[in-house]
mmCIF file of C-alpha atoms (C1' of nucleotides) in Angstrom:
data_model
loop_
_atom_site.group_PDB
_atom_site.id
_atom_site.type_symbol
_atom_site.label_atom_id
_atom_site.label_comp_id
_atom_site.label_asym_id
_atom_site.label_seq_id
_atom_site.Cartn_x
_atom_site.Cartn_y
_atom_site.Cartn_z
ATOM 1 C CA UNK A 953 61.824 100.440 255.893
ATOM 2 C CA UNK A 954 60.032 99.688 252.382
ATOM 3 C CA UNK A 955 61.623 101.697 249.224
ATOM 4 C CA UNK A 956 60.066 101.875 246.235
ATOM 5 C CA UNK A 957 61.722 103.535 242.987
ATOM 6 C CA UNK A 958 58.696 105.800 242.423
ATOM 7 C CA UNK A 959 59.216 107.316 246.070
ATOM 8 C CA UNK A 960 63.160 107.615 245.838
ATOM 9 C CA UNK A 961 62.995 109.551 242.617
ATOM 10 C CA UNK A 962 60.669 111.977 244.103
ATOM 11 C CA UNK A 963 62.957 111.988 246.801
ATOM 12 C CA UNK A 964 66.321 112.556 244.762
ATOM 13 C CA UNK A 965 64.559 114.922 242.691
ATOM 14 C CA UNK A 966 63.343 116.892 245.798
ATOM 15 C CA UNK A 967 67.031 116.653 246.986
ATOM 16 C CA UNK A 968 67.802 117.896 243.770
ATOM 17 C CA UNK A 969 65.492 120.998 243.616
ATOM 18 C CA UNK A 970 66.655 122.211 246.644
ATOM 19 C CA UNK A 971 70.441 121.679 245.861
ATOM 20 C CA UNK A 972 70.196 123.393 242.822
ATOM 21 C CA UNK A 973 68.009 126.218 244.296
ATOM 22 C CA UNK A 974 70.788 125.969 246.774
ATOM 23 C CA UNK A 975 68.302 125.857 249.675
ATOM 24 C CA UNK A 976 69.650 123.385 251.446
ATOM 25 C CA UNK A 977 71.898 120.644 250.761
ATOM 26 C CA UNK A 978 71.474 117.380 249.049
ATOM 27 C CA UNK A 979 70.483 115.443 251.937
ATOM 28 C CA UNK A 980 68.314 117.707 253.764
ATOM 29 C CA UNK A 981 66.370 118.289 250.680
ATOM 30 C CA UNK A 982 66.219 113.915 250.327
ATOM 31 C CA UNK A 983 65.079 114.147 254.288
ATOM 32 C CA UNK A 984 62.924 117.042 253.506
ATOM 33 C CA UNK A 985 60.860 115.309 250.708
ATOM 34 C CA UNK A 986 60.775 111.855 252.186
ATOM 35 C CA UNK A 987 59.084 113.957 255.386
ATOM 36 C CA UNK A 988 56.823 114.430 252.785
ATOM 37 C CA UNK A 989 55.660 111.596 251.941
ATOM 38 C CA UNK A 990 56.026 108.972 254.277
ATOM 39 C CA UNK A 991 53.767 106.568 256.183
ATOM 40 C CA UNK A 992 53.860 107.655 259.026
ATOM 41 C CA UNK A 993 54.861 111.213 259.115
ATOM 42 C CA UNK A 994 57.072 111.293 261.795
ATOM 43 C CA UNK A 995 60.226 109.351 261.087
ATOM 44 C CA UNK A 996 63.617 108.604 263.952
ATOM 45 C CA UNK A 997 66.854 109.607 262.650
ATOM 46 C CA UNK A 998 67.329 105.387 261.936
ATOM 47 C CA UNK A 999 64.810 105.237 260.321
ATOM 48 C CA UNK A 1000 65.807 107.649 258.084
ATOM 49 C CA UNK A 1001 69.158 106.245 258.141
ATOM 50 C CA UNK A 1002 67.905 103.346 256.651
ATOM 51 C CA UNK A 1003 65.493 104.220 254.317
ATOM 52 C CA UNK A 1004 67.618 107.007 252.637
ATOM 53 C CA UNK A 1005 70.706 105.398 252.884
ATOM 54 C CA UNK A 1006 72.760 107.712 254.385
ATOM 55 C CA UNK A 1007 74.850 108.203 257.640
ATOM 56 C CA UNK A 1008 74.013 108.903 261.174
ATOM 57 C CA UNK A 1009 76.055 111.965 261.312
ATOM 58 C CA UNK A 1010 74.533 113.507 258.475
ATOM 59 C CA UNK A 1011 71.042 112.729 259.817
ATOM 60 C CA UNK A 1012 72.470 114.625 262.759
ATOM 61 C CA UNK A 1013 73.791 117.621 261.026
ATOM 62 C CA UNK A 1014 71.435 118.000 258.482
ATOM 63 C CA UNK A 1015 69.140 117.427 260.287
ATOM 64 C CA UNK A 1016 69.874 120.405 262.365
ATOM 65 C CA UNK A 1017 70.137 122.842 259.497
ATOM 66 C CA UNK A 1018 65.971 121.776 259.336
ATOM 67 C CA UNK A 1019 65.642 122.221 262.865
ATOM 68 C CA UNK A 1020 66.938 125.598 262.583
ATOM 69 C CA UNK A 1021 64.916 126.596 260.043
ATOM 70 C CA UNK A 1022 61.829 125.175 261.289
ATOM 71 C CA UNK A 1023 60.951 123.259 258.507
ATOM 72 C CA UNK A 1024 60.934 120.156 260.471
ATOM 73 C CA UNK A 1025 60.130 119.241 264.397
ATOM 74 C CA UNK A 1026 61.206 116.842 266.841
ATOM 75 C CA UNK A 1027 58.500 115.385 268.764
ATOM 76 C CA UNK A 1028 58.203 112.384 271.330
ATOM 77 C CA UNK A 1029 56.262 109.497 271.007
ATOM 78 C CA UNK A 1030 55.312 108.141 274.822
ATOM 79 C CA UNK A 1031 57.450 105.193 275.872
ATOM 80 C CA UNK A 1032 59.406 105.178 273.242
ATOM 81 C CA UNK A 1033 63.117 106.448 273.274
ATOM 82 C CA UNK A 1034 63.840 107.971 269.611
ATOM 83 C CA UNK A 1035 62.912 111.172 268.954
ATOM 84 C CA UNK A 1036 60.846 111.683 265.835
ATOM 85 C CA UNK A 1037 61.184 113.906 263.071
ATOM 86 C CA UNK A 1038 58.261 115.299 261.096
ATOM 87 C CA UNK A 1039 57.316 118.288 258.619
ATOM 88 C CA UNK A 1040 56.238 121.256 260.481
ATOM 89 C CA UNK A 1041 53.161 123.416 259.608
ATOM 90 C CA UNK A 1042 53.454 125.958 258.322
ATOM 91 C CA UNK A 1043 57.261 126.204 257.628
ATOM 92 C CA UNK A 1044 57.719 127.449 253.972
ATOM 93 C CA UNK A 1045 55.247 130.177 255.191
ATOM 94 C CA UNK A 1046 56.838 131.820 257.944
ATOM 95 C CA UNK A 1047 60.267 131.484 255.376
ATOM 96 C CA UNK A 1048 58.841 133.625 253.260
ATOM 97 C CA UNK A 1049 58.041 136.170 255.743
ATOM 98 C CA UNK A 1050 61.307 136.315 257.460
ATOM 99 C CA UNK A 1051 62.756 136.908 253.859
ATOM 100 C CA UNK A 1052 60.680 140.009 253.564
ATOM 101 C CA UNK A 1053 63.405 141.334 255.779
ATOM 102 C CA UNK A 1054 65.563 141.007 252.633
ATOM 103 C CA UNK A 1055 63.856 143.817 250.982
ATOM 104 C CA UNK A 1056 64.752 146.701 254.130
ATOM 105 C CA UNK A 1057 68.053 145.519 254.161
ATOM 106 C CA UNK A 1058 68.560 146.405 250.387
ATOM 107 C CA UNK A 1059 66.741 149.185 250.061
ATOM 108 C CA UNK A 1060 69.056 150.456 253.642
ATOM 109 C CA UNK A 1061 72.122 150.138 251.330
ATOM 110 C CA UNK A 1062 70.675 151.383 248.362
ATOM 111 C CA UNK A 1063 69.669 154.574 250.426
ATOM 112 C CA UNK A 1064 73.498 154.611 251.014
ATOM 113 C CA UNK A 1065 74.527 154.702 247.466
ATOM 114 C CA UNK A 1066 71.841 157.363 246.420
ATOM 115 C CA UNK A 1067 73.502 159.572 249.097
ATOM 116 C CA UNK A 1068 77.036 159.651 246.942
ATOM 117 C CA UNK A 1069 75.574 160.774 244.216
ATOM 118 C CA UNK A 1070 74.022 163.739 245.484
ATOM 119 C CA UNK A 1071 74.110 166.836 243.458
ATOM 120 C CA UNK A 1072 74.051 164.911 240.117
ATOM 121 C CA UNK A 1073 71.972 165.663 237.347
ATOM 122 C CA UNK A 1074 69.000 163.508 237.124
ATOM 123 C CA UNK A 1075 70.089 160.745 234.573
ATOM 124 C CA UNK A 1076 72.753 159.801 236.755
ATOM 125 C CA UNK A 1077 70.433 158.530 239.659
ATOM 126 C CA UNK A 1078 68.043 156.774 237.438
ATOM 127 C CA UNK A 1079 69.637 153.451 237.737
ATOM 128 C CA UNK A 1080 69.859 153.393 241.498
ATOM 129 C CA UNK A 1081 66.485 154.699 241.682
ATOM 130 C CA UNK A 1082 64.662 152.458 239.631
ATOM 131 C CA UNK A 1083 66.186 149.394 241.797
ATOM 132 C CA UNK A 1084 64.924 151.242 244.322
ATOM 133 C CA UNK A 1085 61.582 151.734 243.071
ATOM 134 C CA UNK A 1086 61.311 147.895 243.053
ATOM 135 C CA UNK A 1087 62.427 146.993 246.067
ATOM 136 C CA UNK A 1088 59.896 149.677 247.432
ATOM 137 C CA UNK A 1089 57.198 148.422 245.919
ATOM 138 C CA UNK A 1090 57.619 144.924 247.305
ATOM 139 C CA UNK A 1091 57.973 146.279 250.321
ATOM 140 C CA UNK A 1092 54.728 148.080 249.831
ATOM 141 C CA UNK A 1093 52.346 145.182 248.046
ATOM 142 C CA UNK A 1094 53.905 142.234 250.591
ATOM 143 C CA UNK A 1095 52.205 142.883 253.358
ATOM 144 C CA UNK A 1096 48.693 142.688 251.603
ATOM 145 C CA UNK A 1097 49.466 140.466 249.592
ATOM 146 C CA UNK A 1098 51.042 138.425 253.241
ATOM 147 C CA UNK A 1099 46.547 138.932 254.341
ATOM 148 C CA UNK A 1100 45.465 138.150 251.264
ATOM 149 C CA UNK A 1101 47.488 134.854 251.855
ATOM 150 C CA UNK A 1102 45.904 134.137 255.155
ATOM 151 C CA UNK A 1103 42.451 134.616 254.278
ATOM 152 C CA UNK A 1104 43.141 131.948 251.601
ATOM 153 C CA UNK A 1105 44.732 129.560 253.468
ATOM 154 C CA UNK A 1106 41.857 129.460 256.143
ATOM 155 C CA UNK A 1107 39.405 129.145 253.511
ATOM 156 C CA UNK A 1108 41.182 126.050 252.395
ATOM 157 C CA UNK A 1109 41.312 124.343 255.740
ATOM 158 C CA UNK A 1110 37.589 125.192 256.389
ATOM 159 C CA UNK A 1111 36.993 123.071 252.872
ATOM 160 C CA UNK B 639 90.132 156.277 239.167
ATOM 161 C CA UNK B 640 89.147 158.454 242.174
ATOM 162 C CA UNK B 641 88.313 156.128 245.366
ATOM 163 C CA UNK B 642 87.168 157.348 248.143
ATOM 164 C CA UNK B 643 86.141 155.986 251.736
ATOM 165 C CA UNK B 644 82.318 156.037 251.855
ATOM 166 C CA UNK B 645 82.645 154.694 247.891
ATOM 167 C CA UNK B 646 84.757 151.705 248.828
ATOM 168 C CA UNK B 647 82.404 150.892 251.637
ATOM 169 C CA UNK B 648 79.027 150.664 249.672
ATOM 170 C CA UNK B 649 80.780 149.084 247.124
ATOM 171 C CA UNK B 650 82.154 146.508 250.068
ATOM 172 C CA UNK B 651 78.933 145.682 251.267
ATOM 173 C CA UNK B 652 77.372 145.527 247.873
ATOM 174 C CA UNK B 653 79.310 142.853 247.453
ATOM 175 C CA UNK B 654 78.903 141.169 250.745
ATOM 176 C CA UNK B 655 75.493 141.535 249.994
ATOM 177 C CA UNK B 656 75.609 139.487 247.104
ATOM 178 C CA UNK B 657 77.845 137.136 248.693
ATOM 179 C CA UNK B 658 75.757 136.269 251.725
ATOM 180 C CA UNK B 659 72.547 135.988 250.101
ATOM 181 C CA UNK B 660 74.238 134.207 247.072
ATOM 182 C CA UNK B 661 73.630 135.595 244.124
ATOM 183 C CA UNK B 662 76.446 136.496 243.236
ATOM 184 C CA UNK B 663 80.539 135.847 243.911
ATOM 185 C CA UNK B 664 81.827 138.747 246.246
ATOM 186 C CA UNK B 665 83.529 140.191 243.078
ATOM 187 C CA UNK B 666 80.370 140.387 240.777
ATOM 188 C CA UNK B 667 78.495 142.013 243.964
ATOM 189 C CA UNK B 668 81.353 144.708 244.121
ATOM 190 C CA UNK B 669 81.135 145.235 240.307
ATOM 191 C CA UNK B 670 77.386 145.750 240.275
ATOM 192 C CA UNK B 671 77.557 148.142 243.327
ATOM 193 C CA UNK B 672 80.195 150.013 241.924
ATOM 194 C CA UNK B 673 78.249 150.528 238.147
ATOM 195 C CA UNK B 674 75.455 151.440 240.296
ATOM 196 C CA UNK B 675 77.751 154.778 241.943
ATOM 197 C CA UNK B 676 80.006 155.423 239.148
ATOM 198 C CA UNK B 677 80.325 158.958 237.212
ATOM 199 C CA UNK B 678 80.369 158.520 234.370
ATOM 200 C CA UNK B 679 77.860 155.215 234.588
ATOM 201 C CA UNK B 680 79.968 153.180 232.080
ATOM 202 C CA UNK B 681 83.000 151.676 232.677
ATOM 203 C CA UNK B 682 85.744 149.731 230.869
ATOM 204 C CA UNK B 683 87.175 146.339 232.399
ATOM 205 C CA UNK B 684 90.451 148.390 232.705
ATOM 206 C CA UNK B 685 88.800 151.003 235.121
ATOM 207 C CA UNK B 686 87.507 148.361 236.654
ATOM 208 C CA UNK B 687 90.329 146.563 237.311
ATOM 209 C CA UNK B 688 92.071 149.686 238.690
ATOM 210 C CA UNK B 689 89.333 151.228 240.839
ATOM 211 C CA UNK B 690 88.149 148.029 242.622
ATOM 212 C CA UNK B 691 91.862 146.278 242.652
ATOM 213 C CA UNK B 692 91.455 142.792 240.945
ATOM 214 C CA UNK B 693 92.539 141.087 238.128
ATOM 215 C CA UNK B 694 91.389 141.418 234.673
ATOM 216 C CA UNK B 695 90.518 137.590 234.747
ATOM 217 C CA UNK B 696 88.098 138.197 237.139
ATOM 218 C CA UNK B 697 86.552 141.039 235.335
ATOM 219 C CA UNK B 698 86.123 138.953 232.480
ATOM 220 C CA UNK B 699 84.931 135.873 234.588
ATOM 221 C CA UNK B 700 82.544 138.270 236.649
ATOM 222 C CA UNK B 701 81.583 140.195 234.138
ATOM 223 C CA UNK B 702 80.752 137.235 231.852
ATOM 224 C CA UNK B 703 77.988 136.150 235.063
ATOM 225 C CA UNK B 704 76.872 139.624 234.809
ATOM 226 C CA UNK B 705 76.563 139.775 231.381
ATOM 227 C CA UNK B 706 74.337 136.416 230.988
ATOM 228 C CA UNK B 707 72.033 137.283 233.421
ATOM 229 C CA UNK B 708 71.475 140.656 232.241
ATOM 230 C CA UNK B 709 72.155 143.061 234.853
ATOM 231 C CA UNK B 710 74.599 144.439 233.157
ATOM 232 C CA UNK B 711 75.233 145.087 229.138
ATOM 233 C CA UNK B 712 78.318 146.295 227.161
ATOM 234 C CA UNK B 713 78.074 149.402 224.784
ATOM 235 C CA UNK B 714 81.037 150.672 222.186
ATOM 236 C CA UNK B 715 81.919 154.748 222.648
ATOM 237 C CA UNK B 716 82.373 155.642 218.986
ATOM 238 C CA UNK B 717 85.831 156.162 218.133
ATOM 239 C CA UNK B 718 87.116 154.469 221.323
ATOM 240 C CA UNK B 719 88.524 150.817 221.214
ATOM 241 C CA UNK B 720 87.534 149.154 224.869
ATOM 242 C CA UNK B 721 83.933 148.388 225.456
ATOM 243 C CA UNK B 722 82.393 149.583 228.486
ATOM 244 C CA UNK B 723 80.041 147.900 230.680
ATOM 245 C CA UNK B 724 77.072 149.967 232.756
ATOM 246 C CA UNK B 725 74.561 149.056 234.600
ATOM 247 C CA UNK B 726 71.135 147.233 232.470
ATOM 248 C CA UNK B 727 67.718 148.984 232.631
ATOM 249 C CA UNK B 728 64.813 146.505 234.740
ATOM 250 C CA UNK B 729 68.123 144.026 235.141
ATOM 251 C CA UNK B 730 66.165 142.866 238.322
ATOM 252 C CA UNK B 731 62.902 143.369 236.995
ATOM 253 C CA UNK B 732 63.352 141.056 234.628
ATOM 254 C CA UNK B 733 65.339 138.103 236.817
ATOM 255 C CA UNK B 734 62.141 138.125 238.831
ATOM 256 C CA UNK B 735 60.092 137.749 236.398
ATOM 257 C CA UNK B 736 61.880 134.379 235.155
ATOM 258 C CA UNK B 737 62.239 133.013 238.942
ATOM 259 C CA UNK B 738 58.237 132.593 238.604
ATOM 260 C CA UNK B 739 58.924 129.599 236.670
ATOM 261 C CA UNK B 740 60.286 127.936 239.324
ATOM 262 C CA UNK B 741 56.996 127.693 241.202
ATOM 263 C CA UNK B 742 55.853 125.707 238.750
ATOM 264 C CA UNK B 743 58.679 123.450 239.062
ATOM 265 C CA UNK B 744 57.992 122.665 242.768
ATOM 266 C CA UNK B 745 54.438 122.242 242.093
ATOM 267 C CA UNK B 746 55.005 119.517 239.722
ATOM 268 C CA UNK B 747 57.489 118.645 241.816
ATOM 269 C CA UNK B 748 54.425 118.233 244.574
ATOM 270 C CA UNK B 749 52.277 116.731 242.292
ATOM 271 C CA UNK B 750 54.206 113.453 241.813
ATOM 272 C CA UNK B 751 54.810 113.345 245.674
ATOM 273 C CA UNK B 752 51.085 113.993 246.499
ATOM 274 C CA UNK B 753 50.737 111.283 243.456
ATOM 275 C CA UNK B 754 52.784 108.514 245.967
ATOM 276 C CA UNK B 755 49.568 109.178 248.540
ATOM 277 C CA UNK B 756 46.994 108.417 246.644
ATOM 278 C CA UNK B 757 43.984 106.111 248.378
ATOM 279 C CA UNK B 758 45.736 108.151 252.140
ATOM 280 C CA UNK B 759 43.214 109.178 254.511
ATOM 281 C CA UNK B 760 43.116 113.241 254.356
ATOM 282 C CA UNK B 761 45.610 113.539 257.291
ATOM 283 C CA UNK B 762 48.725 112.132 255.266
ATOM 284 C CA UNK B 763 47.684 114.567 252.662
ATOM 285 C CA UNK B 764 47.733 117.708 254.631
ATOM 286 C CA UNK B 765 51.385 118.074 255.093
ATOM 287 C CA UNK B 766 52.009 118.052 250.967
ATOM 288 C CA UNK B 767 48.899 120.105 249.810
ATOM 289 C CA UNK B 768 49.737 122.700 252.858
ATOM 290 C CA UNK B 769 53.221 123.157 250.563
ATOM 291 C CA UNK B 770 51.446 122.884 246.914
ATOM 292 C CA UNK B 771 49.007 125.863 248.122
ATOM 293 C CA UNK B 772 51.209 128.443 249.097
ATOM 294 C CA UNK B 773 52.836 127.857 245.874
ATOM 295 C CA UNK B 774 49.304 127.740 244.271
ATOM 296 C CA UNK B 775 48.381 130.842 245.606
ATOM 297 C CA UNK B 776 51.672 132.610 244.579
ATOM 298 C CA UNK B 777 50.926 131.719 241.199
ATOM 299 C CA UNK B 778 47.449 133.011 241.298
ATOM 300 C CA UNK B 779 48.717 136.728 242.442
ATOM 301 C CA UNK B 780 52.314 137.091 241.056
ATOM 302 C CA UNK B 781 50.558 138.089 237.490
ATOM 303 C CA UNK B 782 48.266 140.713 239.164
ATOM 304 C CA UNK B 783 51.147 141.562 241.279
ATOM 305 C CA UNK B 784 53.443 142.175 238.224
ATOM 306 C CA UNK B 785 50.674 144.194 236.743
ATOM 307 C CA UNK B 786 50.719 146.584 239.419
ATOM 308 C CA UNK B 787 54.417 147.236 238.864
ATOM 309 C CA UNK B 788 54.349 147.759 235.309
ATOM 310 C CA UNK B 789 51.494 150.467 236.626
ATOM 311 C CA UNK B 790 53.811 151.515 239.293
ATOM 312 C CA UNK B 791 57.162 151.333 237.831
ATOM 313 C CA UNK B 792 54.884 154.276 234.636
ATOM 314 C CA UNK B 793 53.774 157.011 237.543
ATOM 315 C CA UNK B 794 57.474 156.902 238.416
ATOM 316 C CA UNK B 795 59.060 157.408 235.107
ATOM 317 C CA UNK B 796 56.466 160.284 234.506
ATOM 318 C CA UNK B 797 56.750 162.075 238.258
ATOM 319 C "C1'" DC C 900 104.800 144.599 209.232
ATOM 320 C "C1'" DA C 901 106.014 145.309 214.860
ATOM 321 C "C1'" DC C 902 104.056 147.211 218.459
ATOM 322 C "C1'" DT C 903 100.571 147.630 221.739
ATOM 323 C "C1'" DA C 904 96.311 147.144 223.572
ATOM 324 C "C1'" DA C 905 91.993 144.786 224.944
ATOM 325 C "C1'" DG C 906 90.004 140.488 226.771
ATOM 326 C "C1'" DT C 907 90.131 135.074 226.892
ATOM 327 C "C1'" DT C 908 91.475 130.964 228.839
ATOM 328 C "C1'" DC C 909 93.427 127.944 232.061
ATOM 329 C "C1'" DA C 910 96.080 125.520 235.532
ATOM 330 C "C1'" DG C 911 96.658 126.048 240.074
ATOM 331 C "C1'" DT C 912 95.836 127.762 244.831
ATOM 332 C "C1'" DA C 913 92.868 129.048 248.880
ATOM 333 C "C1'" DT C 914 88.567 128.128 250.731
ATOM 334 C "C1'" DA C 915 84.499 126.487 251.651
ATOM 335 C "C1'" DT C 916 81.204 122.957 252.286
ATOM 336 C "C1'" DA C 917 78.977 118.182 252.223
ATOM 337 C "C1'" DC C 918 79.209 113.982 253.367
ATOM 338 C "C1'" DT C 919 81.172 109.795 256.269
ATOM 339 C "C1'" DG C 920 83.418 106.837 259.649
ATOM 340 C "C1'" DA C 921 85.421 106.628 264.013
ATOM 341 C "C1'" DA C 922 85.371 107.979 268.411
ATOM 342 C "C1'" DC C 923 82.707 109.875 271.972
ATOM 343 C "C1'" DT C 924 78.955 111.320 275.195
ATOM 344 C "C1'" DA C 925 74.034 110.609 277.570
ATOM 345 C "C1'" DA C 926 70.823 108.043 278.637
ATOM 346 C "C1'" DC C 927 67.851 104.082 279.006
ATOM 347 C "C1'" DT C 928 67.304 98.428 280.575
ATOM 348 C "C1'" DA C 929 68.533 94.278 282.274
ATOM 349 C "C1'" DT D 1318 76.771 97.495 286.856
ATOM 350 C "C1'" DA D 1319 77.081 96.204 282.621
ATOM 351 C "C1'" DG D 1320 75.643 96.492 278.288
ATOM 352 C "C1'" DT D 1321 73.444 98.565 274.568
ATOM 353 C "C1'" DT D 1322 71.003 102.133 271.637
ATOM 354 C "C1'" DA D 1323 70.282 107.411 270.493
ATOM 355 C "C1'" DG D 1324 72.921 110.867 269.254
ATOM 356 C "C1'" DT D 1325 76.613 114.625 268.367
ATOM 357 C "C1'" DT D 1326 81.037 115.800 267.469
ATOM 358 C "C1'" DC D 1327 85.146 115.649 264.699
ATOM 359 C "C1'" DA D 1328 88.582 114.560 261.846
ATOM 360 C "C1'" DG D 1329 89.428 113.613 257.294
ATOM 361 C "C1'" DT D 1330 88.090 113.078 252.402
ATOM 362 C "C1'" DA D 1331 85.804 114.837 248.349
ATOM 363 C "C1'" DT D 1332 84.201 118.614 246.032
ATOM 364 C "C1'" DA D 1333 82.793 123.292 243.799
ATOM 365 C "C1'" DT D 1334 83.864 127.114 243.327
ATOM 366 C "C1'" DA D 1335 86.349 132.249 243.582
ATOM 367 C "C1'" DC D 1336 90.153 134.529 242.183
ATOM 368 C "C1'" DT D 1337 94.669 135.295 240.390
ATOM 369 C "C1'" DG D 1338 98.434 135.444 237.030
ATOM 370 C "C1'" DA D 1339 100.416 134.151 233.114
ATOM 371 C "C1'" DA D 1340 100.189 133.072 228.516
ATOM 372 C "C1'" DC D 1341 97.578 132.914 224.543
ATOM 373 C "C1'" DT D 1342 94.254 135.068 220.940
ATOM 374 C "C1'" DT D 1343 91.804 139.032 218.571
ATOM 375 C "C1'" DA D 1344 92.105 143.720 216.801
ATOM 376 C "C1'" DG D 1345 93.564 147.708 216.467
ATOM 377 C "C1'" DT D 1346 97.809 151.305 215.621
ATOM 378 C "C1'" DG D 1347 102.004 152.860 213.466
#
DNA sequence: CACTAAGTTCAGTATATACTGAACTAACTA
DNA sequence: TAGTTAGTTCAGTATATACTGAACTTAGTG
């Protein structure tokens, strides 16, 4: 339950970052930030309550978010009753991958819009096709990018 | 001011998509969706009020958002008083590019966190370095990706 | 100038969400 | 079994934001 100013600042900034990018509520961001730097890397709900000065109901609901999005995982320590929480490996990586689905979703939508403009002069189509091409490009480029990432990651692990 | 069911549906779905991905409020999304498929491609505030059944104050405030984010632009037609609005070229492309700044922001933050863990065993650093590497990878890969996009776009224009 | 249309601002309403505190349930321990 | 700890749920509060309607400002037109 030791706290220090630099840590507090990091935790707070992390929470603010997550909130301002509307990724997660502030408290969820603070929990995640703390789990990135705490020792040991696993902490109980009670630890979080004490360290972050938040209520246990906040921990409960925010932790549900973090667990659902698979950024944090639960562990049990033998002989200890409380659950512990820690950063889950590859959390963000997996979220990135899942988000690629949004590309196909918006392209499907744009296809609907495109069909409303059938039999129009080409100029009428430009605005919607420009957007569709952007997403088509990403759909094409993302899989190889991911492959490069996987190689990159393996190299880093060996290091 | 002609409206049809398929159009309405597209407009509504576009608004819902924008809202659910918390990109823009629903009405801003509906305006943008309509501007993607309307003819002519430019519409006045009054047109939008009539077509989309929203108030002119909504148009005013949501249009401010769309103009600020440079997804929509104003034009004036000679001899006509009202301003017209239309989809701005490269709008999303530019937003993507600007968002790359977030990568450096979070890496700076992670650097702060990393320094809090100095003089710890390597295992303690894994969780934060894994995340930093993900962003480092994107920072490295994004510029060439953008270059490929620029080439791709030019090819499409020639087509 | 008076009149009309274009456009903004602002107060008010509705709605969603973050967070808390307290009550509750579930599970272990003496 | 009683007592303690872990954890969830839920009602209530605070806050932010979307959207509206009405009042206002600005600019053109007879």
